[in-house]
Amino acid sequence: MPGQAGREHRMSHPERPTAPEVHHPIPITAVERYTAPPVPAQTGVERGPVVWVPDAYGRMVPMPKHLAPPPVLATEPRDLSPLPLLDPVAQRLIGGGIGGGALSAGVGYGAGQAISAAAGFASGAGLWLVLLLLLLLRAPAARAVSDGGSTVNIRKAVIKRSHFYG
């Protein structure tokens, strides 16, 4: 088969050098001259207290107490009562702004009404009062009428025009 022949050719390359061996493990039984002598294991009496703590995977592992992380403190209970939508200070500021706007609108409306009333008075009743006052001042005095007569000058002027349009 042609596929297998190509596969065999790829697997064995005698012209390619082999990778150098990097790691040379030494057997544990071999004892060198400069190694420390074996020491007997410590007993539980010499060690400090041991606590069990969870590791990264959630398993409980023993650890010396002096190396254990500090215990997690319980969080204080939170106040879960509903809070106002706006801060009370913000509510006061908004109320002042709305109240000030309403006051300004009311003052503006009132001033407009007063000015409108004054204009109406000046063009209506005030005009009649001024005309009546002028009429009284221009009228002849009562003593002149009781005198018996008055002098009236009548001037008759005739202007002849040659055409109507002036």
PDB file of C-alpha atoms in Angstrom:
ATOM      1  CA  MET A   1       0.000   0.000   0.000  1.00  0.00           C
ATOM      2  CA  PRO A   2       1.304   3.399  -0.883  1.00  0.00           C
ATOM      3  CA  GLY A   3      -0.093   5.136   2.228  1.00  0.00           C
ATOM      4  CA  GLN A   4       1.677   2.807   4.623  1.00  0.00           C
ATOM      5  CA  ALA A   5       4.965   3.060   2.857  1.00  0.00           C
ATOM      6  CA  GLY A   6       4.864   6.822   3.223  1.00  0.00           C
ATOM      7  CA  ARG A   7       3.922   6.469   6.872  1.00  0.00           C
ATOM      8  CA  GLU A   8       6.850   4.146   7.561  1.00  0.00           C
ATOM      9  CA  HIS A   9       9.168   6.539   5.826  1.00  0.00           C
ATOM     10  CA  ARG A  10       7.997   9.406   8.049  1.00  0.00           C
ATOM     11  CA  MET A  11       8.385   7.447  11.259  1.00  0.00           C
ATOM     12  CA  SER A  12      11.991   6.407  10.785  1.00  0.00           C
ATOM     13  CA  HIS A  13      14.579   9.005   9.798  1.00  0.00           C
ATOM     14  CA  PRO A  14      18.016   7.605  10.252  1.00  0.00           C
ATOM     15  CA  GLU A  15      19.640  10.755   8.822  1.00  0.00           C
ATOM     16  CA  ARG A  16      18.018  12.906  11.539  1.00  0.00           C
ATOM     17  CA  PRO A  17      19.942  13.076  14.845  1.00  0.00           C
ATOM     18  CA  THR A  18      18.095  12.037  18.001  1.00  0.00           C
ATOM     19  CA  ALA A  19      17.357  14.597  20.701  1.00  0.00           C
ATOM     20  CA  PRO A  20      20.004  14.711  23.444  1.00  0.00           C
ATOM     21  CA  GLU A  21      18.876  13.295  26.713  1.00  0.00           C
ATOM     22  CA  VAL A  22      18.443  16.164  29.167  1.00  0.00           C
ATOM     23  CA  HIS A  23      17.385  14.510  32.407  1.00  0.00           C
ATOM     24  CA  HIS A  24      19.399  11.784  34.092  1.00  0.00           C
ATOM     25  CA  PRO A  25      17.464  10.657  37.170  1.00  0.00           C
ATOM     26  CA  ILE A  26      19.516   9.312  40.103  1.00  0.00           C
ATOM     27  CA  PRO A  27      18.046   6.412  41.987  1.00  0.00           C
ATOM     28  CA  ILE A  28      16.872   7.185  45.543  1.00  0.00           C
ATOM     29  CA  THR A  29      18.849   4.301  46.982  1.00  0.00           C
ATOM     30  CA  ALA A  30      22.136   5.834  45.911  1.00  0.00           C
ATOM     31  CA  VAL A  31      23.831   7.653  48.803  1.00  0.00           C
ATOM     32  CA  GLU A  32      26.363  10.292  48.027  1.00  0.00           C
ATOM     33  CA  ARG A  33      29.179  11.298  50.236  1.00  0.00           C
ATOM     34  CA  TYR A  34      28.027  14.874  50.954  1.00  0.00           C
ATOM     35  CA  THR A  35      24.355  14.278  51.695  1.00  0.00           C
ATOM     36  CA  ALA A  36      22.921  14.836  55.170  1.00  0.00           C
ATOM     37  CA  PRO A  37      22.421  11.747  57.311  1.00  0.00           C
ATOM     38  CA  PRO A  38      18.839  10.548  57.721  1.00  0.00           C
ATOM     39  CA  VAL A  39      17.020  12.098  60.682  1.00  0.00           C
ATOM     40  CA  PRO A  40      14.176  10.445  62.568  1.00  0.00           C
ATOM     41  CA  ALA A  41      10.725  11.995  61.964  1.00  0.00           C
ATOM     42  CA  GLN A  42       9.377  14.435  64.539  1.00  0.00           C
ATOM     43  CA  THR A  43       6.601  13.236  66.748  1.00  0.00           C
ATOM     44  CA  GLY A  44       3.287  15.040  67.266  1.00  0.00           C
ATOM     45  CA  VAL A  45       4.375  16.220  70.703  1.00  0.00           C
ATOM     46  CA  GLU A  46       7.049  18.526  69.297  1.00  0.00           C
ATOM     47  CA  ARG A  47       4.719  20.173  66.764  1.00  0.00           C
ATOM     48  CA  GLY A  48       2.272  22.973  67.541  1.00  0.00           C
ATOM     49  CA  PRO A  49      -1.484  22.670  67.144  1.00  0.00           C
ATOM     50  CA  VAL A  50      -2.848  21.820  63.687  1.00  0.00           C
ATOM     51  CA  VAL A  51      -5.986  23.270  62.140  1.00  0.00           C
ATOM     52  CA  TRP A  52      -7.924  22.136  59.099  1.00  0.00           C
ATOM     53  CA  VAL A  53      -8.454  24.763  56.375  1.00  0.00           C
ATOM     54  CA  PRO A  54      -9.971  24.503  52.893  1.00  0.00           C
ATOM     55  CA  ASP A  55      -7.523  24.491  50.014  1.00  0.00           C
ATOM     56  CA  ALA A  56      -8.044  25.991  46.538  1.00  0.00           C
ATOM     57  CA  TYR A  57     -10.249  23.059  45.512  1.00  0.00           C
ATOM     58  CA  GLY A  58     -12.457  23.072  48.607  1.00  0.00           C
ATOM     59  CA  ARG A  59     -10.782  20.063  50.273  1.00  0.00           C
ATOM     60  CA  MET A  60      -9.859  20.324  53.942  1.00  0.00           C
ATOM     61  CA  VAL A  61      -6.109  20.101  54.539  1.00  0.00           C
ATOM     62  CA  PRO A  62      -4.135  20.193  57.821  1.00  0.00           C
ATOM     63  CA  MET A  63      -1.990  23.262  58.479  1.00  0.00           C
ATOM     64  CA  PRO A  64      -0.019  24.468  61.527  1.00  0.00           C
ATOM     65  CA  LYS A  65      -2.121  26.957  63.438  1.00  0.00           C
ATOM     66  CA  HIS A  66       0.492  29.704  63.330  1.00  0.00           C
ATOM     67  CA  LEU A  67       0.551  29.516  59.484  1.00  0.00           C
ATOM     68  CA  ALA A  68      -3.233  29.404  59.006  1.00  0.00           C
ATOM     69  CA  PRO A  69      -4.918  32.491  57.562  1.00  0.00           C
ATOM     70  CA  PRO A  70      -6.919  34.588  60.017  1.00  0.00           C
ATOM     71  CA  PRO A  71     -10.543  33.527  60.382  1.00  0.00           C
ATOM     72  CA  VAL A  72     -13.095  35.369  58.270  1.00  0.00           C
ATOM     73  CA  LEU A  73     -15.081  37.752  60.426  1.00  0.00           C
ATOM     74  CA  ALA A  74     -18.834  37.619  60.159  1.00  0.00           C
ATOM     75  CA  THR A  75     -20.228  40.634  58.351  1.00  0.00           C
ATOM     76  CA  GLU A  76     -22.543  42.927  60.239  1.00  0.00           C
ATOM     77  CA  PRO A  77     -26.195  42.688  59.267  1.00  0.00           C
ATOM     78  CA  ARG A  78     -27.222  45.301  56.716  1.00  0.00           C
ATOM     79  CA  ASP A  79     -30.179  47.619  57.012  1.00  0.00           C
ATOM     80  CA  LEU A  80     -32.522  46.457  54.272  1.00  0.00           C
ATOM     81  CA  SER A  81     -35.265  48.997  54.906  1.00  0.00           C
ATOM     82  CA  PRO A  82     -36.297  50.851  51.741  1.00  0.00           C
ATOM     83  CA  LEU A  83     -34.550  54.167  51.174  1.00  0.00           C
ATOM     84  CA  PRO A  84     -36.092  57.290  49.665  1.00  0.00           C
ATOM     85  CA  LEU A  85     -35.645  57.690  45.935  1.00  0.00           C
ATOM     86  CA  LEU A  86     -33.784  60.968  46.421  1.00  0.00           C
ATOM     87  CA  ASP A  87     -31.525  62.113  49.217  1.00  0.00           C
ATOM     88  CA  PRO A  88     -33.386  64.315  51.751  1.00  0.00           C
ATOM     89  CA  VAL A  89     -31.023  67.221  51.056  1.00  0.00           C
ATOM     90  CA  ALA A  90     -31.669  66.841  47.326  1.00  0.00           C
ATOM     91  CA  GLN A  91     -35.402  66.766  48.021  1.00  0.00           C
ATOM     92  CA  ARG A  92     -35.119  70.064  49.880  1.00  0.00           C
ATOM     93  CA  LEU A  93     -33.112  71.628  47.064  1.00  0.00           C
ATOM     94  CA  ILE A  94     -35.592  70.439  44.445  1.00  0.00           C
ATOM     95  CA  GLY A  95     -38.504  71.655  46.573  1.00  0.00           C
ATOM     96  CA  GLY A  96     -36.847  75.042  46.946  1.00  0.00           C
ATOM     97  CA  GLY A  97     -36.274  75.246  43.210  1.00  0.00           C
ATOM     98  CA  ILE A  98     -39.854  74.298  42.393  1.00  0.00           C
ATOM     99  CA  GLY A  99     -41.201  76.599  45.102  1.00  0.00           C
ATOM    100  CA  GLY A 100     -39.017  79.458  43.906  1.00  0.00           C
ATOM    101  CA  GLY A 101     -40.194  78.887  40.346  1.00  0.00           C
ATOM    102  CA  ALA A 102     -43.834  78.876  41.441  1.00  0.00           C
ATOM    103  CA  LEU A 103     -43.241  82.058  43.473  1.00  0.00           C
ATOM    104  CA  SER A 104     -41.601  83.743  40.489  1.00  0.00           C
ATOM    105  CA  ALA A 105     -44.419  82.657  38.201  1.00  0.00           C
ATOM    106  CA  GLY A 106     -47.000  83.924  40.671  1.00  0.00           C
ATOM    107  CA  VAL A 107     -45.234  87.255  41.121  1.00  0.00           C
ATOM    108  CA  GLY A 108     -44.856  87.605  37.365  1.00  0.00           C
ATOM    109  CA  TYR A 109     -48.523  86.762  36.803  1.00  0.00           C
ATOM    110  CA  GLY A 110     -49.589  89.204  39.533  1.00  0.00           C
ATOM    111  CA  ALA A 111     -47.391  91.971  38.149  1.00  0.00           C
ATOM    112  CA  GLY A 112     -48.826  91.339  34.688  1.00  0.00           C
ATOM    113  CA  GLN A 113     -52.352  91.566  36.053  1.00  0.00           C
ATOM    114  CA  ALA A 114     -51.545  94.825  37.853  1.00  0.00           C
ATOM    115  CA  ILE A 115     -49.979  96.373  34.755  1.00  0.00           C
ATOM    116  CA  SER A 116     -52.882  95.185  32.631  1.00  0.00           C
ATOM    117  CA  ALA A 117     -55.361  96.701  35.091  1.00  0.00           C
ATOM    118  CA  ALA A 118     -53.437  99.971  35.128  1.00  0.00           C
ATOM    119  CA  ALA A 119     -53.403 100.070  31.333  1.00  0.00           C
ATOM    120  CA  GLY A 120     -57.117  99.327  31.251  1.00  0.00           C
ATOM    121  CA  PHE A 121     -57.794 102.066  33.768  1.00  0.00           C
ATOM    122  CA  ALA A 122     -55.662 104.568  31.854  1.00  0.00           C
ATOM    123  CA  SER A 123     -57.436 103.829  28.582  1.00  0.00           C
ATOM    124  CA  GLY A 124     -60.909 103.455  30.065  1.00  0.00           C
ATOM    125  CA  ALA A 125     -62.073 105.106  33.271  1.00  0.00           C
ATOM    126  CA  GLY A 126     -58.929 107.223  33.653  1.00  0.00           C
ATOM    127  CA  LEU A 127     -59.462 108.774  30.235  1.00  0.00           C
ATOM    128  CA  TRP A 128     -63.000 109.740  31.168  1.00  0.00           C
ATOM    129  CA  LEU A 129     -61.811 111.262  34.432  1.00  0.00           C
ATOM    130  CA  VAL A 130     -59.165 113.356  32.650  1.00  0.00           C
ATOM    131  CA  LEU A 131     -61.699 114.535  30.061  1.00  0.00           C
ATOM    132  CA  LEU A 132     -64.163 115.472  32.781  1.00  0.00           C
ATOM    133  CA  LEU A 133     -61.458 117.364  34.673  1.00  0.00           C
ATOM    134  CA  LEU A 134     -60.464 119.285  31.545  1.00  0.00           C
ATOM    135  CA  LEU A 135     -64.095 120.084  30.811  1.00  0.00           C
ATOM    136  CA  LEU A 136     -64.597 121.469  34.297  1.00  0.00           C
ATOM    137  CA  LEU A 137     -61.464 123.586  34.077  1.00  0.00           C
ATOM    138  CA  ARG A 138     -62.370 124.997  30.675  1.00  0.00           C
ATOM    139  CA  ALA A 139     -65.960 125.743  31.555  1.00  0.00           C
ATOM    140  CA  PRO A 140     -66.756 129.380  32.400  1.00  0.00           C
ATOM    141  CA  ALA A 141     -67.037 130.238  36.004  1.00  0.00           C
ATOM    142  CA  ALA A 142     -70.487 130.447  37.588  1.00  0.00           C
ATOM    143  CA  ARG A 143     -70.085 134.136  38.490  1.00  0.00           C
ATOM    144  CA  ALA A 144     -69.558 135.078  34.899  1.00  0.00           C
ATOM    145  CA  VAL A 145     -72.916 133.557  33.976  1.00  0.00           C
ATOM    146  CA  SER A 146     -74.713 135.284  36.825  1.00  0.00           C
ATOM    147  CA  ASP A 147     -73.302 138.631  35.682  1.00  0.00           C
ATOM    148  CA  GLY A 148     -75.924 139.085  33.134  1.00  0.00           C
ATOM    149  CA  GLY A 149     -74.022 138.409  29.988  1.00  0.00           C
ATOM    150  CA  SER A 150     -70.756 137.651  28.298  1.00  0.00           C
ATOM    151  CA  THR A 151     -68.949 138.769  25.242  1.00  0.00           C
ATOM    152  CA  VAL A 152     -68.821 136.342  22.353  1.00  0.00           C
ATOM    153  CA  ASN A 153     -66.695 137.072  19.270  1.00  0.00           C
ATOM    154  CA  ILE A 154     -67.815 135.318  16.123  1.00  0.00           C
ATOM    155  CA  ARG A 155     -65.613 135.411  13.135  1.00  0.00           C
ATOM    156  CA  LYS A 156     -66.928 134.335   9.820  1.00  0.00           C
ATOM    157  CA  ALA A 157     -64.378 133.341   7.274  1.00  0.00           C
ATOM    158  CA  VAL A 158     -65.117 132.333   3.723  1.00  0.00           C
ATOM    159  CA  ILE A 159     -62.418 130.646   1.761  1.00  0.00           C
ATOM    160  CA  LYS A 160     -63.006 130.147  -1.916  1.00  0.00           C
ATOM    161  CA  ARG A 161     -61.164 127.312  -3.525  1.00  0.00           C
ATOM    162  CA  SER A 162     -60.974 126.604  -7.156  1.00  0.00           C
ATOM    163  CA  HIS A 163     -60.841 122.883  -6.741  1.00  0.00           C
ATOM    164  CA  PHE A 164     -61.835 120.421  -4.058  1.00  0.00           C
ATOM    165  CA  TYR A 165     -58.579 118.499  -3.598  1.00  0.00           C
ATOM    166  CA  GLY A 166     -56.696 121.325  -1.993  1.00  0.00           C
TER     167      GLY A 166
END
